[in-house]
Amino acid sequence: MSAVSATQCQMRLSSSVGAAVSTLKGKHFISIDQLSNDELKGLLAASHQYKEIYSDKSKPLPRPLNGHSVSMIFQKRSTRTRVSTETGMSLLGGHALFLGPSDIQLGVNETMRDTASVLSRFNDIVLARVYAHADIIELAKYSSVPVINALSDLHHPLQTLADLMALQQHFGTDLTGKTVAWVGDGNNVLHDLMLGSVKMGMNVHIATPKGYEANADILAKTIELAKENNCQVVTSNVAEEAVKGADVVVTDTWVSMGQEEEYAKRVKEFEGYQVNTELMGKANPGAVFLHCLPRHPEEVTDEVIYSDASLVFPEAENRMWTVMAVMAAQMGKV
């Protein structure tokens, strides 16, 4: 790989989006809420361009994160998060180190503060997938390098970037006026999706069973942002109401990791929330479907997830392009 070719590739990316994401250098990435509208759109633009550049293996590829490393702390298992981060960091020229529950136990054998301080001395980025959001906050508090929230019980910002990228790939860059309908549990994935959607000018319809509503504070923040961006947030407890007028229908697992003992109770209480052809038929013509995976048959039928309306697998691929954009932005190398 010639230095000239790599530099040219890098300049091609920087000329379009560098200014929008320059403010993210050295910062933690904890939730979509922290991003300005321009920063969010800049990360998405960078993600699209990384896909374009790194999908073509016939050309010399830029390695902007050569010599950089990321430690990945996983309290909760994940196929997409691990593979996308390891592969993405490798494409950027850096190194990723996986730390599973048997390698590191946050706050058990060593305090969170000490863990953050030590990893900061070895790595340029710390990515963590945890149960409690408080763990991410404490890691970020004591880490001297940028922290990425790869999932907590309150937020899942990387998933939202992948979702929005998939919608841009399908509908075009400008998503203003589109309507996203969430059908299911008011969980971490919903929290960032609704925040990101209104920042992009989209309306949000939410249907959750009673007792499974979104976090009240995050919902209030989303409604506030929706007013600023001239869009609407509507909540209900009826799936059919949420999908009326929707261009996008989204669901997620009904039983997250750590909730296995609630399986029977949750499946019963989520009756009527399965995304099937009948429910999709109540959305706008041409509506698309998203699910962050892994999925279960009670949540969505094969007829929907494997249909032409499904963006689920491009959405999964986008987990790599978007985490690449976040890591490069944190290092100031976009």
Short mmCIF file of C-alpha atoms in Angstrom, two decimals:
data_model
loop_
_atom_site.label_atom_id
_atom_site.label_comp_id
_atom_site.label_asym_id
_atom_site.label_seq_id
_atom_site.Cartn_x
_atom_site.Cartn_y
_atom_site.Cartn_z
CA MET A 1 0.00 0.00 0.00
CA SER A 2 1.50 3.31 -1.00
CA ALA A 3 1.39 6.23 1.40
CA VAL A 4 0.03 8.47 -1.35
CA SER A 5 -2.89 6.18 -2.14
CA ALA A 6 -3.84 5.79 1.50
CA THR A 7 -3.65 9.55 2.07
CA GLN A 8 -5.84 10.24 -0.94
CA CYS A 9 -8.45 7.79 0.33
CA GLN A 10 -8.39 9.41 3.74
CA MET A 11 -8.73 12.93 2.32
CA ARG A 12 -11.73 11.80 0.30
CA LEU A 13 -13.51 10.93 3.54
CA SER A 14 -12.33 13.93 5.53
CA SER A 15 -13.43 16.48 2.93
CA SER A 16 -17.08 15.46 3.36
CA VAL A 17 -17.60 14.75 7.03
CA GLY A 18 -14.51 15.61 9.05
CA ALA A 19 -15.77 18.96 10.27
CA ALA A 20 -19.10 17.56 11.47
CA VAL A 21 -17.49 14.92 13.69
CA SER A 22 -14.33 16.79 14.73
CA THR A 23 -16.05 17.72 17.99
CA LEU A 24 -16.19 14.03 18.96
CA LYS A 25 -12.41 13.68 19.23
CA GLY A 26 -11.46 12.37 22.66
CA LYS A 27 -15.09 12.13 23.81
CA HIS A 28 -17.01 9.21 25.26
CA PHE A 29 -19.92 7.78 23.25
CA ILE A 30 -22.60 6.90 25.79
CA SER A 31 -25.94 7.65 24.14
CA ILE A 32 -27.44 9.26 21.04
CA ASP A 33 -28.71 12.05 23.28
CA GLN A 34 -25.21 13.52 23.58
CA LEU A 35 -24.89 14.07 19.82
CA SER A 36 -25.92 17.25 18.08
CA ASN A 37 -27.97 16.80 14.92
CA ASP A 38 -24.89 17.64 12.84
CA GLU A 39 -22.70 15.16 14.74
CA LEU A 40 -25.27 12.40 14.24
CA LYS A 41 -25.55 13.11 10.52
CA GLY A 42 -21.76 13.35 10.29
CA LEU A 43 -21.27 9.92 11.84
CA LEU A 44 -23.80 8.47 9.43
CA ALA A 45 -22.10 10.13 6.46
CA ALA A 46 -18.76 8.73 7.60
CA SER A 47 -20.31 5.27 7.95
CA HIS A 48 -21.61 5.35 4.37
CA GLN A 49 -18.22 6.41 3.07
CA TYR A 50 -16.39 3.74 5.08
CA LYS A 51 -18.67 1.15 3.50
CA GLU A 52 -17.86 2.51 0.06
CA ILE A 53 -14.10 2.65 0.64
CA TYR A 54 -13.51 -0.57 2.59
CA SER A 55 -15.87 -2.75 0.54
CA ASP A 56 -13.54 -2.42 -2.44
CA LYS A 57 -10.59 -4.67 -1.56
CA SER A 58 -9.01 -4.12 -5.00
CA LYS A 59 -7.75 -0.68 -3.97
CA PRO A 60 -5.18 0.32 -1.33
CA LEU A 61 -7.06 0.87 1.91
CA PRO A 62 -6.33 3.68 4.38
CA ARG A 63 -5.30 2.59 7.88
CA PRO A 64 -6.00 5.71 9.96
CA LEU A 65 -5.95 3.83 13.28
CA ASN A 66 -2.65 2.06 12.70
CA GLY A 67 -1.03 1.55 16.10
CA HIS A 68 -4.28 2.12 18.00
CA SER A 69 -6.11 -0.44 20.12
CA VAL A 70 -9.52 -0.98 21.69
CA SER A 71 -10.32 -3.18 24.68
CA MET A 72 -13.78 -4.74 24.45
CA ILE A 73 -15.35 -5.58 27.81
CA PHE A 74 -18.28 -7.99 27.44
CA GLN A 75 -20.44 -8.77 30.45
CA LYS A 76 -23.14 -9.82 27.96
CA ARG A 77 -22.43 -11.98 24.91
CA SER A 78 -23.02 -10.68 21.40
CA THR A 79 -22.23 -11.90 17.90
CA ARG A 80 -22.66 -8.63 16.01
CA THR A 81 -20.97 -6.31 18.51
CA ARG A 82 -17.84 -8.41 18.85
CA VAL A 83 -17.38 -9.31 15.19
CA SER A 84 -18.18 -5.81 13.92
CA THR A 85 -15.76 -4.13 16.34
CA GLU A 86 -12.90 -6.59 15.84
CA THR A 87 -13.23 -6.58 12.06
CA GLY A 88 -13.81 -2.84 11.85
CA MET A 89 -10.79 -2.00 13.99
CA SER A 90 -8.66 -4.35 11.87
CA LEU A 91 -9.81 -2.65 8.66
CA LEU A 92 -8.83 0.70 10.15
CA GLY A 93 -5.38 -0.68 10.92
CA GLY A 94 -5.79 -1.08 14.67
CA HIS A 95 -6.09 -3.97 17.13
CA ALA A 96 -9.05 -5.15 19.21
CA LEU A 97 -8.76 -7.18 22.42
CA PHE A 98 -11.76 -9.16 23.69
CA LEU A 99 -12.28 -9.36 27.46
CA GLY A 100 -15.13 -11.71 28.39
CA PRO A 101 -16.62 -12.45 31.82
CA SER A 102 -13.91 -15.04 32.51
CA ASP A 103 -11.21 -12.46 31.73
CA ILE A 104 -12.54 -9.48 33.62
CA GLN A 105 -15.32 -8.99 36.17
CA LEU A 106 -16.20 -5.35 36.44
CA GLY A 107 -16.30 -4.17 40.03
CA VAL A 108 -15.82 -7.70 41.44
CA ASN A 109 -12.14 -8.62 41.70
CA GLU A 110 -11.07 -5.06 40.96
CA THR A 111 -12.86 -1.77 41.37
CA MET A 112 -14.33 -0.07 38.33
CA ARG A 113 -12.08 2.90 38.93
CA ASP A 114 -8.94 0.75 38.91
CA THR A 115 -10.08 -1.17 35.82
CA ALA A 116 -10.70 2.05 33.92
CA SER A 117 -7.36 3.51 34.99
CA VAL A 118 -5.40 0.40 33.97
CA LEU A 119 -7.09 -0.17 30.61
CA SER A 120 -6.60 3.50 29.77
CA ARG A 121 -2.84 2.98 30.00
CA PHE A 122 -2.90 0.05 27.57
CA ASN A 123 -5.53 1.15 25.05
CA ASP A 124 -6.77 4.12 23.08
CA ILE A 125 -10.47 3.21 23.39
CA VAL A 126 -12.49 1.13 25.85
CA LEU A 127 -15.71 -0.41 24.53
CA ALA A 128 -18.01 -2.05 27.06
CA ARG A 129 -21.19 -4.13 26.82
CA VAL A 130 -22.67 -4.28 30.30
CA TYR A 131 -25.80 -4.94 32.31
CA ALA A 132 -26.04 -1.78 34.39
CA HIS A 133 -25.79 1.65 32.79
CA ALA A 134 -24.10 2.84 35.98
CA ASP A 135 -21.09 0.69 35.03
CA ILE A 136 -20.65 2.59 31.75
CA ILE A 137 -20.94 5.90 33.57
CA GLU A 138 -18.31 4.87 36.11
CA LEU A 139 -15.96 3.55 33.42
CA ALA A 140 -16.26 6.84 31.57
CA LYS A 141 -15.72 8.83 34.76
CA TYR A 142 -12.36 7.22 35.50
CA SER A 143 -11.11 6.41 32.00
CA SER A 144 -8.57 8.78 30.49
CA VAL A 145 -9.40 7.47 26.98
CA PRO A 146 -12.74 7.49 25.15
CA VAL A 147 -15.33 4.92 26.23
CA ILE A 148 -17.97 3.45 23.90
CA ASN A 149 -21.24 2.14 25.27
CA ALA A 150 -21.79 -1.05 23.27
CA LEU A 151 -24.99 -1.73 25.25
CA SER A 152 -26.30 -1.10 28.74
CA ASP A 153 -29.71 -1.61 30.29
CA LEU A 154 -30.60 1.99 29.40
CA HIS A 155 -28.95 2.75 26.06
CA HIS A 156 -27.73 1.09 22.85
CA PRO A 157 -26.42 3.95 20.67
CA LEU A 158 -24.39 1.83 18.23
CA GLN A 159 -27.54 -0.02 17.22
CA THR A 160 -29.33 3.22 16.43
CA LEU A 161 -26.53 4.33 14.12
CA ALA A 162 -26.85 1.04 12.22
CA ASP A 163 -30.63 1.40 12.05
CA LEU A 164 -30.51 4.96 10.73
CA MET A 165 -27.85 4.03 8.20
CA ALA A 166 -30.08 1.23 6.90
CA LEU A 167 -32.99 3.64 6.56
CA GLN A 168 -30.82 6.11 4.66
CA GLN A 169 -29.68 3.33 2.35
CA HIS A 170 -33.31 2.53 1.59
CA PHE A 171 -35.06 5.92 1.63
CA GLY A 172 -32.18 8.31 0.93
CA THR A 173 -30.12 10.56 3.18
CA ASP A 174 -32.97 12.88 4.17
CA LEU A 175 -35.35 11.02 6.48
CA THR A 176 -37.40 14.09 7.41
CA GLY A 177 -41.10 13.35 7.66
CA LYS A 178 -40.78 9.56 7.77
CA THR A 179 -42.53 7.74 10.61
CA VAL A 180 -40.93 5.03 12.72
CA ALA A 181 -43.22 2.67 14.64
CA TRP A 182 -41.87 0.72 17.59
CA VAL A 183 -43.84 -2.36 18.62
CA GLY A 184 -42.68 -4.19 21.74
CA ASP A 185 -40.68 -3.66 24.91
CA GLY A 186 -39.78 -0.11 25.95
CA ASN A 187 -36.12 -0.98 26.27
CA ASN A 188 -32.59 0.32 25.65
CA VAL A 189 -32.83 -0.12 21.88
CA LEU A 190 -36.02 1.96 21.77
CA HIS A 191 -34.47 4.70 23.91
CA ASP A 192 -31.71 5.55 21.46
CA LEU A 193 -33.81 4.83 18.38
CA MET A 194 -36.45 7.34 19.37
CA LEU A 195 -33.81 9.94 20.28
CA GLY A 196 -32.01 9.42 16.98
CA SER A 197 -35.19 9.37 14.93
CA VAL A 198 -36.43 12.76 16.09
CA LYS A 199 -32.95 14.26 15.62
CA MET A 200 -33.29 13.14 11.98
CA GLY A 201 -36.72 14.77 11.72
CA MET A 202 -38.77 11.57 11.87
CA ASN A 203 -42.02 11.01 13.72
CA VAL A 204 -42.07 8.23 16.30
CA HIS A 205 -45.02 6.00 17.16
CA ILE A 206 -44.53 3.72 20.17
CA ALA A 207 -46.69 0.78 21.25
CA THR A 208 -45.72 -1.13 24.39
CA PRO A 209 -47.75 -3.35 26.72
CA LYS A 210 -48.83 -1.67 29.94
CA GLY A 211 -45.99 -1.81 32.42
CA TYR A 212 -43.34 -2.04 29.70
CA GLU A 213 -43.22 1.62 28.66
CA ALA A 214 -40.05 3.51 27.78
CA ASN A 215 -38.06 5.24 30.51
CA ALA A 216 -40.08 8.33 31.45
CA ASP A 217 -37.12 10.73 31.49
CA ILE A 218 -35.82 9.58 28.11
CA LEU A 219 -39.32 9.76 26.64
CA ALA A 220 -39.72 13.31 27.95
CA LYS A 221 -36.39 14.27 26.39
CA THR A 222 -37.46 12.71 23.09
CA ILE A 223 -40.73 14.67 23.08
CA GLU A 224 -38.77 17.87 23.77
CA LEU A 225 -36.38 17.14 20.88
CA ALA A 226 -39.31 16.28 18.61
CA LYS A 227 -40.78 19.74 19.14
CA GLU A 228 -37.42 21.32 18.29
CA ASN A 229 -37.24 19.26 15.08
CA ASN A 230 -40.89 19.70 14.02
CA CYS A 231 -41.90 16.07 14.42
CA GLN A 232 -44.15 14.10 16.73
CA VAL A 233 -43.98 11.33 19.32
CA VAL A 234 -47.13 9.29 19.92
CA THR A 235 -47.44 6.51 22.51
CA SER A 236 -50.07 3.81 22.97
CA ASN A 237 -50.58 0.26 24.19
CA VAL A 238 -51.97 -1.03 20.89
CA ALA A 239 -49.65 -2.29 18.15
CA GLU A 240 -52.13 -1.60 15.34
CA GLU A 241 -52.38 2.06 16.35
CA ALA A 242 -48.62 2.52 16.28
CA VAL A 243 -48.09 1.13 12.78
CA LYS A 244 -50.81 3.22 11.12
CA GLY A 245 -49.03 5.69 8.85
CA ALA A 246 -45.63 4.14 9.58
CA ASP A 247 -42.85 3.88 7.02
CA VAL A 248 -40.71 1.76 9.34
CA VAL A 249 -41.79 -0.95 11.78
CA VAL A 250 -39.28 -1.96 14.46
CA THR A 251 -39.30 -4.55 17.20
CA ASP A 252 -36.78 -6.28 19.46
CA THR A 253 -36.54 -9.25 21.78
CA TRP A 254 -39.26 -9.48 24.40
CA VAL A 255 -36.91 -11.17 26.87
CA SER A 256 -33.47 -9.62 27.20
CA MET A 257 -30.45 -11.31 28.77
CA GLY A 258 -30.95 -11.40 32.52
CA GLN A 259 -34.75 -11.65 32.16
CA GLU A 260 -34.93 -15.35 31.32
CA GLU A 261 -36.96 -16.16 34.45
CA GLU A 262 -39.66 -13.79 33.17
CA TYR A 263 -40.01 -15.58 29.81
CA ALA A 264 -43.47 -17.11 30.27
CA LYS A 265 -44.88 -13.96 31.87
CA ARG A 266 -43.50 -11.69 29.16
CA VAL A 267 -44.62 -13.84 26.23
CA LYS A 268 -48.16 -13.81 27.64
CA GLU A 269 -48.19 -10.06 28.23
CA PHE A 270 -46.78 -9.32 24.76
CA GLU A 271 -49.59 -11.16 22.97
CA GLY A 272 -50.72 -9.06 20.01
CA TYR A 273 -47.28 -7.51 19.52
CA GLN A 274 -45.89 -9.99 17.01
CA VAL A 275 -44.87 -8.33 13.75
CA ASN A 276 -46.51 -10.41 11.01
CA THR A 277 -47.82 -9.77 7.51
CA GLU A 278 -51.17 -8.64 8.89
CA LEU A 279 -49.58 -6.00 11.12
CA MET A 280 -47.19 -4.85 8.38
CA GLY A 281 -50.22 -4.50 6.11
CA LYS A 282 -51.57 -1.78 8.41
CA ALA A 283 -48.44 0.35 7.88
CA ASN A 284 -47.84 2.55 4.85
CA PRO A 285 -47.37 0.83 1.47
CA GLY A 286 -43.68 0.05 1.07
CA ALA A 287 -43.01 0.10 4.82
CA VAL A 288 -39.80 -1.62 5.91
CA PHE A 289 -38.93 -3.74 8.94
CA LEU A 290 -36.02 -3.60 11.40
CA HIS A 291 -34.88 -5.90 14.23
CA CYS A 292 -31.48 -5.70 15.94
CA LEU A 293 -31.20 -9.52 16.29
CA PRO A 294 -31.17 -12.15 17.59
CA ARG A 295 -34.88 -12.58 16.95
CA HIS A 296 -37.39 -15.15 18.13
CA PRO A 297 -40.49 -16.40 16.28
CA GLU A 298 -42.90 -14.89 18.79
CA GLU A 299 -41.53 -11.41 17.95
CA VAL A 300 -41.59 -11.54 14.15
CA THR A 301 -42.61 -14.20 11.63
CA ASP A 302 -40.36 -15.67 8.94
CA GLU A 303 -42.69 -14.18 6.32
CA VAL A 304 -41.71 -10.68 7.49
CA ILE A 305 -38.04 -11.03 8.42
CA TYR A 306 -37.17 -12.79 5.16
CA SER A 307 -39.39 -10.58 2.99
CA ASP A 308 -38.35 -7.79 0.64
CA ALA A 309 -39.54 -5.36 3.31
CA SER A 310 -36.87 -6.52 5.75
CA LEU A 311 -33.73 -4.43 6.19
CA VAL A 312 -32.57 -6.63 9.07
CA PHE A 313 -29.41 -8.02 7.49
CA PRO A 314 -28.12 -4.79 5.89
CA GLU A 315 -28.86 -3.26 9.31
CA ALA A 316 -26.66 -5.92 10.95
CA GLU A 317 -23.82 -5.29 8.48
CA ASN A 318 -24.00 -1.60 9.28
CA ARG A 319 -22.92 -2.33 12.84
CA MET A 320 -19.38 -2.54 11.46
CA TRP A 321 -19.39 0.63 9.37
CA THR A 322 -20.91 2.67 12.16
CA VAL A 323 -18.57 1.52 14.94
CA MET A 324 -15.67 2.25 12.58
CA ALA A 325 -16.97 5.80 12.23
CA VAL A 326 -17.30 6.22 16.00
CA MET A 327 -13.79 4.92 16.77
CA ALA A 328 -12.17 6.99 14.03
CA ALA A 329 -14.03 10.11 15.19
CA GLN A 330 -12.93 9.57 18.80
CA MET A 331 -9.33 9.36 17.62
CA GLY A 332 -9.73 12.44 15.42
CA LYS A 333 -8.88 10.35 12.36
CA VAL A 334 -12.04 10.72 10.21
#
